[in-house]
mmCIF file of C-alpha atoms in Angstrom:
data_model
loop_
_atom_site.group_PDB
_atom_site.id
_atom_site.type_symbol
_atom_site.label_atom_id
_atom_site.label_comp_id
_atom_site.label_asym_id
_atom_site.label_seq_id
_atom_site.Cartn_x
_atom_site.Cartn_y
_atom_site.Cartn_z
ATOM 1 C CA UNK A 1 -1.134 -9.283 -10.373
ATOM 2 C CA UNK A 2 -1.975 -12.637 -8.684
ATOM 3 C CA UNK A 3 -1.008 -15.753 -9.984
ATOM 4 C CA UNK A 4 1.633 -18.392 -9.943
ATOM 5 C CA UNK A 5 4.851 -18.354 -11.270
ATOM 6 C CA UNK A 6 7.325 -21.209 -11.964
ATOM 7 C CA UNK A 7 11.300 -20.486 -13.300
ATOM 8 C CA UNK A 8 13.266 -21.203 -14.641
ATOM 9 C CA UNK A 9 10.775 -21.962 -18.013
ATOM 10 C CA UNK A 10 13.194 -24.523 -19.069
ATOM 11 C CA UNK A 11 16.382 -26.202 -16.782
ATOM 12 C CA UNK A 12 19.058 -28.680 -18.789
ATOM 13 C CA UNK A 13 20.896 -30.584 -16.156
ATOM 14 C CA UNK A 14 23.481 -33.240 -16.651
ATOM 15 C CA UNK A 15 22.580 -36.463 -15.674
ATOM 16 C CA UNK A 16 23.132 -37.348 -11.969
ATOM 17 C CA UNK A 17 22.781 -33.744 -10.594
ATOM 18 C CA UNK A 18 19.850 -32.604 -8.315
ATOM 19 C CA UNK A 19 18.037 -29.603 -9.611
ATOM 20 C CA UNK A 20 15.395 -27.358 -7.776
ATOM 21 C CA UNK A 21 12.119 -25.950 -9.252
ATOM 22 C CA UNK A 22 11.028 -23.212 -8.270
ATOM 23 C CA UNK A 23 7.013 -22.639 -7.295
ATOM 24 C CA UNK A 24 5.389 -19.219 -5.898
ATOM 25 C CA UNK A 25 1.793 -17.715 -5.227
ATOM 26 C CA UNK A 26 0.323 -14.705 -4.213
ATOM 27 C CA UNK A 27 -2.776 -16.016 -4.568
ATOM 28 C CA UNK A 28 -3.126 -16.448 -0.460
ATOM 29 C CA UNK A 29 -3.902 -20.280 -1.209
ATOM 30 C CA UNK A 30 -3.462 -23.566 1.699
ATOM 31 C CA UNK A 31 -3.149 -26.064 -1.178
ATOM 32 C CA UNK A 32 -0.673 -26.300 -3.624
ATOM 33 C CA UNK A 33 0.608 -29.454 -6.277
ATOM 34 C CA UNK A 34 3.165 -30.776 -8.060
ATOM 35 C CA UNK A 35 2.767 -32.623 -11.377
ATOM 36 C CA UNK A 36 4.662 -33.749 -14.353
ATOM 37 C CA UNK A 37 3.764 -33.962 -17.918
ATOM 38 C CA UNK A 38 4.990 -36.480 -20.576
ATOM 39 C CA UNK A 39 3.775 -36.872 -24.021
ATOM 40 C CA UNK A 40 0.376 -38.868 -24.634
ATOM 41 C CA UNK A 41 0.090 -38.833 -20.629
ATOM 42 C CA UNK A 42 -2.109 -37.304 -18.565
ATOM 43 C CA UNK A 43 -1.252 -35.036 -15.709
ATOM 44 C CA UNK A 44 0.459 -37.188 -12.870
ATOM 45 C CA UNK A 45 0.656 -36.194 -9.236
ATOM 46 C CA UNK A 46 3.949 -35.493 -7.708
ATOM 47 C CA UNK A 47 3.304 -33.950 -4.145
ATOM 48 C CA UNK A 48 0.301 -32.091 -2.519
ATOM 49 C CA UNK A 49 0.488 -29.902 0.649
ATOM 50 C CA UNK A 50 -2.475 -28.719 2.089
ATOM 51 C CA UNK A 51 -1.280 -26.743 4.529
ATOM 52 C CA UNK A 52 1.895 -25.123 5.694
ATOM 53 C CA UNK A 53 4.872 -27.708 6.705
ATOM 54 C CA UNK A 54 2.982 -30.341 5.893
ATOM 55 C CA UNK A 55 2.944 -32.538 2.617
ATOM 56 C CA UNK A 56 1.835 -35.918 0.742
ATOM 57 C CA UNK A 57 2.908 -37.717 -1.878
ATOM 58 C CA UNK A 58 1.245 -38.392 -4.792
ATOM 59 C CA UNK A 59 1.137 -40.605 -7.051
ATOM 60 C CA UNK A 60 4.743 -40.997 -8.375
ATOM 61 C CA UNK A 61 6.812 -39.091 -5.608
ATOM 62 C CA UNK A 62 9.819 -41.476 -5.939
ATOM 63 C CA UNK A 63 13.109 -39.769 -6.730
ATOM 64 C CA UNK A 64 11.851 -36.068 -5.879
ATOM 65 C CA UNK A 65 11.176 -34.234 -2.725
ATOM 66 C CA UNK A 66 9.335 -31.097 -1.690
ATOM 67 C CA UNK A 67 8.908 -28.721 1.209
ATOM 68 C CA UNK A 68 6.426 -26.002 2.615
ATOM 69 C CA UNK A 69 7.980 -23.823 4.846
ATOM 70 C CA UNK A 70 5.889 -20.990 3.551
ATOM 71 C CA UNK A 71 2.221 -20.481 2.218
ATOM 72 C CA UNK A 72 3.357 -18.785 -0.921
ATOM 73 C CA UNK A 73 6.566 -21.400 -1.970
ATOM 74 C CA UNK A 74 6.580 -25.015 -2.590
ATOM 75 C CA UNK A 75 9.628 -26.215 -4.271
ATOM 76 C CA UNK A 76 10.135 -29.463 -5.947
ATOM 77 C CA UNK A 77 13.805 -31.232 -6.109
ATOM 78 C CA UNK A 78 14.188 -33.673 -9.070
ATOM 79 C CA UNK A 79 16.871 -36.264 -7.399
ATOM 80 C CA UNK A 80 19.533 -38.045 -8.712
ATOM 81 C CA UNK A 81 17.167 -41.568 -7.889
ATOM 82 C CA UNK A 82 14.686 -40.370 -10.624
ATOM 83 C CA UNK A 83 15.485 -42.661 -13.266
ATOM 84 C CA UNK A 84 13.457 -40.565 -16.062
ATOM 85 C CA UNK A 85 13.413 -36.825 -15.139
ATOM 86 C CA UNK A 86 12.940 -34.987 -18.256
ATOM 87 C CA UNK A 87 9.612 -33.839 -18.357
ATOM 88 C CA UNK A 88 7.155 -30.534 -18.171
ATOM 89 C CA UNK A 89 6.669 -29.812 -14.638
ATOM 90 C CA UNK A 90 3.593 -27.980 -13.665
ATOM 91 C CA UNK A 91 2.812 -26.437 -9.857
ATOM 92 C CA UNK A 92 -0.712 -25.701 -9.041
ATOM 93 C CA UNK A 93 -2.220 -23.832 -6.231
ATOM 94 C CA UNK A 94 -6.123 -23.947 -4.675
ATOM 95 C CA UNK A 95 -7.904 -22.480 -2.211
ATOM 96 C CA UNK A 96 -8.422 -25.726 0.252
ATOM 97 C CA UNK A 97 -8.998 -29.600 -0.983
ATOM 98 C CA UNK A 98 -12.777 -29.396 -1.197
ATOM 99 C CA UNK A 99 -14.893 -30.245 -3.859
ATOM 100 C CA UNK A 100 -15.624 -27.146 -5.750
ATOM 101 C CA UNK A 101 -11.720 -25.596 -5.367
ATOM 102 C CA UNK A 102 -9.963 -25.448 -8.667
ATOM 103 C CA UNK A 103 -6.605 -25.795 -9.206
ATOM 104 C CA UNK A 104 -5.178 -23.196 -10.733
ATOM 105 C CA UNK A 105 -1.650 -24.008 -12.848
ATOM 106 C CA UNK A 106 1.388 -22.308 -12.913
ATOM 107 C CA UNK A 107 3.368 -21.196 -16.523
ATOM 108 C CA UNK A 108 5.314 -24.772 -16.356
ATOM 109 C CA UNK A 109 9.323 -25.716 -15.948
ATOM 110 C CA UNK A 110 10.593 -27.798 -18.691
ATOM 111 C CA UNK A 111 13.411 -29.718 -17.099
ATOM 112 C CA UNK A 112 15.878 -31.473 -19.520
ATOM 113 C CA UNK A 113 18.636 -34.125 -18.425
ATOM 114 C CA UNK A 114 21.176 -34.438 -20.908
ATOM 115 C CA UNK B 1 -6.397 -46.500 -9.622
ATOM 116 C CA UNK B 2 -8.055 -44.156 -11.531
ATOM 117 C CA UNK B 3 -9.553 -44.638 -15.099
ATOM 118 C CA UNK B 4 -10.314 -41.582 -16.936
ATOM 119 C CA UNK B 5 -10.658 -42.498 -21.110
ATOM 120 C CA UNK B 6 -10.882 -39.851 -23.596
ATOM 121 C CA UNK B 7 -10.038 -39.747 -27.430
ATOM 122 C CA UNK B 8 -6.622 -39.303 -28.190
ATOM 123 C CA UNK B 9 -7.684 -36.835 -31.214
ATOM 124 C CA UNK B 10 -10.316 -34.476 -33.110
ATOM 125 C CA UNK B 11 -10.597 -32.631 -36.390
ATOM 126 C CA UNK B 12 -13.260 -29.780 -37.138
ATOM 127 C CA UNK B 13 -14.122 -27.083 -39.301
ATOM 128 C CA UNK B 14 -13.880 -23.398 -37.980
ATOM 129 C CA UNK B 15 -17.590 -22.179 -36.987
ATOM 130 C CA UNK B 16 -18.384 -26.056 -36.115
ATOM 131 C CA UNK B 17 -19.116 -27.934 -33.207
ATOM 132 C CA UNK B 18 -17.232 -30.589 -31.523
ATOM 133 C CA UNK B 19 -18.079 -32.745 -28.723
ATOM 134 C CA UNK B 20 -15.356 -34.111 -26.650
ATOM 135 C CA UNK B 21 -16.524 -37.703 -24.479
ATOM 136 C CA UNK B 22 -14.500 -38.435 -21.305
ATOM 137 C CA UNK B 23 -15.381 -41.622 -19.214
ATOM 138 C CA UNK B 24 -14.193 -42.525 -15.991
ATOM 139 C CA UNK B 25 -14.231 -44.997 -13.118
ATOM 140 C CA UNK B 26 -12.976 -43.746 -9.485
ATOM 141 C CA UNK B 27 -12.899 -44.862 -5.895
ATOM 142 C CA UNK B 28 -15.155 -41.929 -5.162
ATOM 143 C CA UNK B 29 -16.525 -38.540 -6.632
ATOM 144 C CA UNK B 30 -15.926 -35.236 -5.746
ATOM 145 C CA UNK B 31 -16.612 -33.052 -8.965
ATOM 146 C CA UNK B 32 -15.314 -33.247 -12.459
ATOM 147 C CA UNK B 33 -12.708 -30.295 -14.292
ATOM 148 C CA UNK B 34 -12.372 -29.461 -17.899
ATOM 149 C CA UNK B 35 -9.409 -28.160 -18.474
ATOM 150 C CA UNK B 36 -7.802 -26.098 -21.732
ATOM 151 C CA UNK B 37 -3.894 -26.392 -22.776
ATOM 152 C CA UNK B 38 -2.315 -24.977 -25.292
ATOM 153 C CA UNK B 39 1.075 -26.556 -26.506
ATOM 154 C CA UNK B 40 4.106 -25.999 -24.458
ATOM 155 C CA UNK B 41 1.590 -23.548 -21.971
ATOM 156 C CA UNK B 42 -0.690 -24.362 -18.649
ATOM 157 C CA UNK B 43 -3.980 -25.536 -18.161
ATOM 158 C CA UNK B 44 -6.496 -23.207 -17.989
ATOM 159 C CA UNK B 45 -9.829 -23.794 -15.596
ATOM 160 C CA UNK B 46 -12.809 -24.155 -18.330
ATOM 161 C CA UNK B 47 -15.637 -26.064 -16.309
ATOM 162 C CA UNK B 48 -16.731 -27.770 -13.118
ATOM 163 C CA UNK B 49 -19.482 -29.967 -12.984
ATOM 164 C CA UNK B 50 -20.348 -32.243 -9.983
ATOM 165 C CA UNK B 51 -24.308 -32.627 -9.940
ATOM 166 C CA UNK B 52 -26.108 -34.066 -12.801
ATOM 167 C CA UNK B 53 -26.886 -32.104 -16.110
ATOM 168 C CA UNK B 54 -25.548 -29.241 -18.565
ATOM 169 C CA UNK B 55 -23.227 -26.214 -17.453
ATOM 170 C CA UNK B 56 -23.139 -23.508 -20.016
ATOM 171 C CA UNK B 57 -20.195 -21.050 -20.274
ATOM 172 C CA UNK B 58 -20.511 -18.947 -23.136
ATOM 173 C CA UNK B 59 -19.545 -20.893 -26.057
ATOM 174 C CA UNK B 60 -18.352 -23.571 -23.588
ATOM 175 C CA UNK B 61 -21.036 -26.594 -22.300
ATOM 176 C CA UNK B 62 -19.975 -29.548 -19.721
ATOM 177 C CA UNK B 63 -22.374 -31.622 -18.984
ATOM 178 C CA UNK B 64 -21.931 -35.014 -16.319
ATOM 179 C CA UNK B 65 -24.456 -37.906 -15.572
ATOM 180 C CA UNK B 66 -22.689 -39.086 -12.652
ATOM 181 C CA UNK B 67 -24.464 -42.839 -12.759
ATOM 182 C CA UNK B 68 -23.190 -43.031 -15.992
ATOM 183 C CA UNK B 69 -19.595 -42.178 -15.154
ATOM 184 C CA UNK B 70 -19.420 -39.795 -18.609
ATOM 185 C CA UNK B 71 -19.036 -36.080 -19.359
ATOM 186 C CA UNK B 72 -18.803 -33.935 -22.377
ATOM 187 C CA UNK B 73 -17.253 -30.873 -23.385
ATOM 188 C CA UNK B 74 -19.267 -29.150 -26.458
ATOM 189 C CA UNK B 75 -17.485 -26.813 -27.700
ATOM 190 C CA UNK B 76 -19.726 -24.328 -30.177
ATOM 191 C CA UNK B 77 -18.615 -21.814 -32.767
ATOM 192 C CA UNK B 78 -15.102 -23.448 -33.239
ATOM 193 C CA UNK B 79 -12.513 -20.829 -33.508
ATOM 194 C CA UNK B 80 -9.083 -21.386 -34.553
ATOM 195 C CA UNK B 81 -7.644 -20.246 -31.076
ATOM 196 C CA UNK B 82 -9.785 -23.351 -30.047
ATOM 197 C CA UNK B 83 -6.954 -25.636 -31.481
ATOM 198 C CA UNK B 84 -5.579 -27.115 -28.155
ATOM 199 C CA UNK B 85 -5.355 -29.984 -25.908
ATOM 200 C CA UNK B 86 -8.784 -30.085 -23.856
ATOM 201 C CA UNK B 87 -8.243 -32.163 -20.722
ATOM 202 C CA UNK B 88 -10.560 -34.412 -18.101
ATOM 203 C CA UNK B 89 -9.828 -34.065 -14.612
ATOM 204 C CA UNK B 90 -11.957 -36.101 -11.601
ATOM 205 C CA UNK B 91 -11.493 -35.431 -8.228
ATOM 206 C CA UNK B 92 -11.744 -38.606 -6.342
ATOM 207 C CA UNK B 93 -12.648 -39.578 -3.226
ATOM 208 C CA UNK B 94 -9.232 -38.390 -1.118
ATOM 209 C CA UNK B 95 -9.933 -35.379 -3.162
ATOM 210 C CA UNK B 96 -7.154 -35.882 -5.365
ATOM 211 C CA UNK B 97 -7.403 -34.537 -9.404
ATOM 212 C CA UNK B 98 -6.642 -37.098 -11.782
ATOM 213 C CA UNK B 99 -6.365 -36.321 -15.004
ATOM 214 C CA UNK B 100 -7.150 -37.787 -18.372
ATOM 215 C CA UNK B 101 -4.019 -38.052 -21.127
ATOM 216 C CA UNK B 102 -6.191 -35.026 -23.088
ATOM 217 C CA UNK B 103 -7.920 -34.664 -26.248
ATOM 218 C CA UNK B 104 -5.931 -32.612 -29.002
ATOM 219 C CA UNK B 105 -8.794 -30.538 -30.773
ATOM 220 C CA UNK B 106 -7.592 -29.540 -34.604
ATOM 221 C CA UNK B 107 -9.803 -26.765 -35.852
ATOM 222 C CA UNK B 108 -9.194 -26.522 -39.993
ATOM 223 C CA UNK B 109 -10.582 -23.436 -41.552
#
Protein backbone atom coordinates (compact mmCIF):
# COMPACT_ATOMS: atom_id res chain seq x y z
CA UNK A 1 0.00 0.00 0.00
CA UNK A 2 1.30 3.56 -0.65
CA UNK A 3 0.95 6.19 1.65
CA UNK A 4 2.57 8.00 4.49
CA UNK A 5 3.08 6.98 7.78
CA UNK A 6 4.01 8.99 10.93
CA UNK A 7 4.84 7.11 14.65
CA UNK A 8 4.77 7.16 17.13
CA UNK A 9 0.68 8.34 17.05
CA UNK A 10 1.24 10.06 20.26
CA UNK A 11 4.97 10.95 22.13
CA UNK A 12 4.84 12.45 26.01
CA UNK A 13 8.20 13.95 26.66
CA UNK A 14 9.33 15.75 29.73
CA UNK A 15 9.98 19.15 29.37
CA UNK A 16 13.50 20.11 28.15
CA UNK A 17 14.19 16.84 26.18
CA UNK A 18 14.53 16.72 22.31
CA UNK A 19 12.24 14.25 20.69
CA UNK A 20 12.25 12.95 16.99
CA UNK A 21 9.19 12.40 14.71
CA UNK A 22 9.23 10.15 12.57
CA UNK A 23 7.96 10.77 8.65
CA UNK A 24 8.02 8.04 5.69
CA UNK A 25 6.62 7.63 2.01
CA UNK A 26 6.47 5.22 -0.52
CA UNK A 27 4.69 7.31 -2.50
CA UNK A 28 8.06 8.11 -4.79
CA UNK A 29 7.35 11.94 -4.00
CA UNK A 30 10.34 15.17 -4.25
CA UNK A 31 8.26 17.28 -1.83
CA UNK A 32 7.46 16.66 1.50
CA UNK A 33 6.12 19.14 4.77
CA UNK A 34 6.03 19.58 8.12
CA UNK A 35 3.15 21.23 10.01
CA UNK A 36 1.68 21.58 13.39
CA UNK A 37 -1.81 21.79 14.56
CA UNK A 38 -3.23 23.68 17.61
CA UNK A 39 -6.77 24.15 18.51
CA UNK A 40 -8.86 26.96 16.60
CA UNK A 41 -5.59 27.28 14.29
CA UNK A 42 -5.09 26.57 11.03
CA UNK A 43 -2.41 24.35 9.63
CA UNK A 44 1.08 26.14 10.14
CA UNK A 45 4.20 25.39 8.16
CA UNK A 46 7.13 23.91 9.86
CA UNK A 47 9.71 22.86 7.08
CA UNK A 48 9.40 22.02 3.29
CA UNK A 49 12.01 20.09 1.22
CA UNK A 50 11.62 19.87 -2.25
CA UNK A 51 14.15 17.81 -3.07
CA UNK A 52 16.63 15.47 -1.53
CA UNK A 53 19.25 17.19 1.06
CA UNK A 54 17.81 20.18 0.66
CA UNK A 55 15.18 22.07 2.91
CA UNK A 56 13.30 25.49 3.90
CA UNK A 57 11.77 26.74 6.61
CA UNK A 58 8.49 27.64 6.94
CA UNK A 59 6.69 29.63 8.62
CA UNK A 60 7.45 28.92 12.34
CA UNK A 61 10.71 26.72 12.08
CA UNK A 62 12.17 28.15 15.34
CA UNK A 63 13.04 25.56 17.96
CA UNK A 64 12.80 22.41 15.49
CA UNK A 65 14.99 21.06 12.82
CA UNK A 66 14.66 18.63 9.94
CA UNK A 67 16.71 16.67 7.45
CA UNK A 68 16.41 14.85 3.97
CA UNK A 69 18.92 12.48 3.50
CA UNK A 70 16.50 10.25 1.70
CA UNK A 71 13.43 10.68 -0.73
CA UNK A 72 11.19 8.53 1.35
CA UNK A 73 12.17 10.08 5.21
CA UNK A 74 11.96 13.50 6.52
CA UNK A 75 12.19 13.69 10.19
CA UNK A 76 11.30 16.55 12.34
CA UNK A 77 13.19 17.22 15.89
CA UNK A 78 11.07 19.25 18.39
CA UNK A 79 14.10 21.11 20.41
CA UNK A 80 14.50 21.99 23.73
CA UNK A 81 14.29 26.08 22.34
CA UNK A 82 10.58 25.43 21.41
CA UNK A 83 8.93 27.22 24.04
CA UNK A 84 5.32 25.58 23.27
CA UNK A 85 5.76 22.07 21.74
CA UNK A 86 2.70 20.22 22.47
CA UNK A 87 0.81 20.03 19.51
CA UNK A 88 -0.58 17.55 16.52
CA UNK A 89 2.13 17.24 14.10
CA UNK A 90 1.22 16.40 10.61
CA UNK A 91 3.94 15.39 7.59
CA UNK A 92 2.76 15.72 4.10
CA UNK A 93 4.23 14.54 0.92
CA UNK A 94 3.56 15.83 -3.02
CA UNK A 95 4.63 15.09 -6.14
CA UNK A 96 6.74 18.51 -6.95
CA UNK A 97 5.73 22.30 -5.73
CA UNK A 98 3.58 23.13 -8.75
CA UNK A 99 0.30 24.34 -8.86
CA UNK A 100 -1.96 21.44 -9.32
CA UNK A 101 0.24 18.90 -6.77
CA UNK A 102 -1.69 18.05 -3.68
CA UNK A 103 -0.40 17.42 -0.57
CA UNK A 104 -1.19 14.43 0.67
CA UNK A 105 -1.11 14.09 4.85
CA UNK A 106 0.24 11.62 6.89
CA UNK A 107 -1.92 9.75 10.06
CA UNK A 108 -0.47 12.66 12.52
CA UNK A 109 2.02 12.49 15.83
CA UNK A 110 0.51 13.94 18.84
CA UNK A 111 3.48 15.12 20.83
CA UNK A 112 2.83 15.95 24.56
CA UNK A 113 5.41 17.81 26.95
CA UNK A 114 4.62 17.24 30.38
CA UNK B 1 1.13 37.19 5.42
CA UNK B 2 -1.55 35.26 4.42
CA UNK B 3 -5.32 35.89 5.18
CA UNK B 4 -7.54 33.04 4.68
CA UNK B 5 -11.21 33.73 6.80
CA UNK B 6 -13.67 31.08 7.18
CA UNK B 7 -16.52 30.48 9.82
CA UNK B 8 -15.45 29.06 12.86
CA UNK B 9 -18.79 26.78 12.89
CA UNK B 10 -21.97 25.11 11.09
CA UNK B 11 -25.07 23.19 12.06
CA UNK B 12 -27.32 21.14 9.50
CA UNK B 13 -29.84 18.64 9.19
CA UNK B 14 -28.90 15.13 7.71
CA UNK B 15 -30.07 15.05 3.85
CA UNK B 16 -29.40 19.05 3.80
CA UNK B 17 -27.13 21.26 2.22
CA UNK B 18 -24.49 23.40 3.60
CA UNK B 19 -22.35 25.89 2.05
CA UNK B 20 -19.07 26.60 3.56
CA UNK B 21 -17.51 30.51 2.47
CA UNK B 22 -13.69 30.88 2.68
CA UNK B 23 -12.09 34.32 1.74
CA UNK B 24 -8.65 35.08 1.29
CA UNK B 25 -6.00 37.66 0.45
CA UNK B 26 -2.36 36.37 -0.74
CA UNK B 27 0.84 37.67 -2.23
CA UNK B 28 0.05 35.53 -5.24
CA UNK B 29 -2.20 32.55 -6.51
CA UNK B 30 -1.42 29.28 -7.38
CA UNK B 31 -4.70 27.15 -6.87
CA UNK B 32 -7.00 26.74 -3.95
CA UNK B 33 -7.48 23.06 -1.69
CA UNK B 34 -10.46 21.92 0.22
CA UNK B 35 -9.55 19.82 2.57
CA UNK B 36 -11.68 17.17 5.00
CA UNK B 37 -10.54 16.30 8.79
CA UNK B 38 -12.00 14.34 10.99
CA UNK B 39 -11.16 14.83 14.80
CA UNK B 40 -7.90 13.61 16.05
CA UNK B 41 -7.28 12.12 12.06
CA UNK B 42 -5.54 13.76 8.72
CA UNK B 43 -6.72 15.83 6.11
CA UNK B 44 -8.06 14.30 3.34
CA UNK B 45 -7.68 15.95 -0.44
CA UNK B 46 -11.51 16.93 -1.35
CA UNK B 47 -11.07 19.68 -4.18
CA UNK B 48 -8.76 21.83 -6.25
CA UNK B 49 -9.87 24.71 -7.96
CA UNK B 50 -7.56 27.34 -9.60
CA UNK B 51 -9.52 28.80 -12.73
CA UNK B 52 -12.77 30.48 -12.33
CA UNK B 53 -16.16 28.58 -11.79
CA UNK B 54 -17.81 25.30 -10.21
CA UNK B 55 -15.93 21.83 -9.72
CA UNK B 56 -18.31 19.04 -9.06
CA UNK B 57 -17.23 15.85 -7.20
CA UNK B 58 -20.02 13.72 -6.55
CA UNK B 59 -21.85 15.12 -3.73
CA UNK B 60 -18.90 17.53 -3.31
CA UNK B 61 -18.91 21.26 -5.33
CA UNK B 62 -15.91 23.97 -5.00
CA UNK B 63 -16.34 26.68 -6.77
CA UNK B 64 -13.54 29.99 -6.86
CA UNK B 65 -13.95 33.51 -8.52
CA UNK B 66 -10.45 34.36 -8.27
CA UNK B 67 -11.13 38.44 -8.64
CA UNK B 68 -13.22 38.05 -5.88
CA UNK B 69 -10.73 36.30 -3.62
CA UNK B 70 -13.80 33.72 -2.35
CA UNK B 71 -14.56 30.00 -2.65
CA UNK B 72 -17.20 27.67 -1.49
CA UNK B 73 -17.53 24.24 -0.54
CA UNK B 74 -21.34 22.93 -1.06
CA UNK B 75 -21.68 20.11 0.40
CA UNK B 76 -25.16 18.18 -0.82
CA UNK B 77 -27.02 15.28 0.74
CA UNK B 78 -25.48 15.85 4.28
CA UNK B 79 -24.61 12.60 5.81
CA UNK B 80 -23.69 12.12 9.29
CA UNK B 81 -20.08 10.87 8.36
CA UNK B 82 -20.03 14.51 6.93
CA UNK B 83 -19.61 15.82 10.59
CA UNK B 84 -15.94 17.09 10.39
CA UNK B 85 -13.66 19.93 10.19
CA UNK B 86 -13.65 21.12 6.37
CA UNK B 87 -10.52 23.18 5.76
CA UNK B 88 -9.28 26.16 3.13
CA UNK B 89 -5.96 25.86 1.84
CA UNK B 90 -4.30 28.61 -0.90
CA UNK B 91 -1.24 28.07 -2.44
CA UNK B 92 0.51 31.32 -2.76
CA UNK B 93 2.79 32.72 -4.84
CA UNK B 94 6.24 30.78 -3.47
CA UNK B 95 3.88 27.94 -3.80
CA UNK B 96 3.47 27.51 -0.27
CA UNK B 97 -0.22 26.01 1.25
CA UNK B 98 -1.64 28.09 3.79
CA UNK B 99 -4.32 27.04 5.46
CA UNK B 100 -7.47 28.43 6.96
CA UNK B 101 -8.19 27.63 11.00
CA UNK B 102 -11.24 25.19 9.42
CA UNK B 103 -14.86 25.10 9.55
CA UNK B 104 -16.37 22.40 12.03
CA UNK B 105 -19.53 21.08 10.06
CA UNK B 106 -22.27 19.52 12.74
CA UNK B 107 -24.71 17.38 10.83
CA UNK B 108 -27.95 16.70 13.40
CA UNK B 109 -30.26 14.01 12.24
Amino acid sequence: DGGITQSPKYLFRKEGQNVTLSCEQNLNHDAMYWYRQDPGQGLRLIYYSQIVNDFQKGDIAEGYSVSREKKESFPLTVTSAQKNPTAFYLCASSPGTSGSDTQYFGPGTRLTVL
Amino acid sequence: GQNIDQPTEMTATEGAIVQINCTYQTSGFNGLFWYQQHAGEAPTFLSYNVLDGLEEKGRFSSFLSRSKGYSYLLLKELQMKDSASYLCAVRDGDYKLSFGAGTTVTVRA
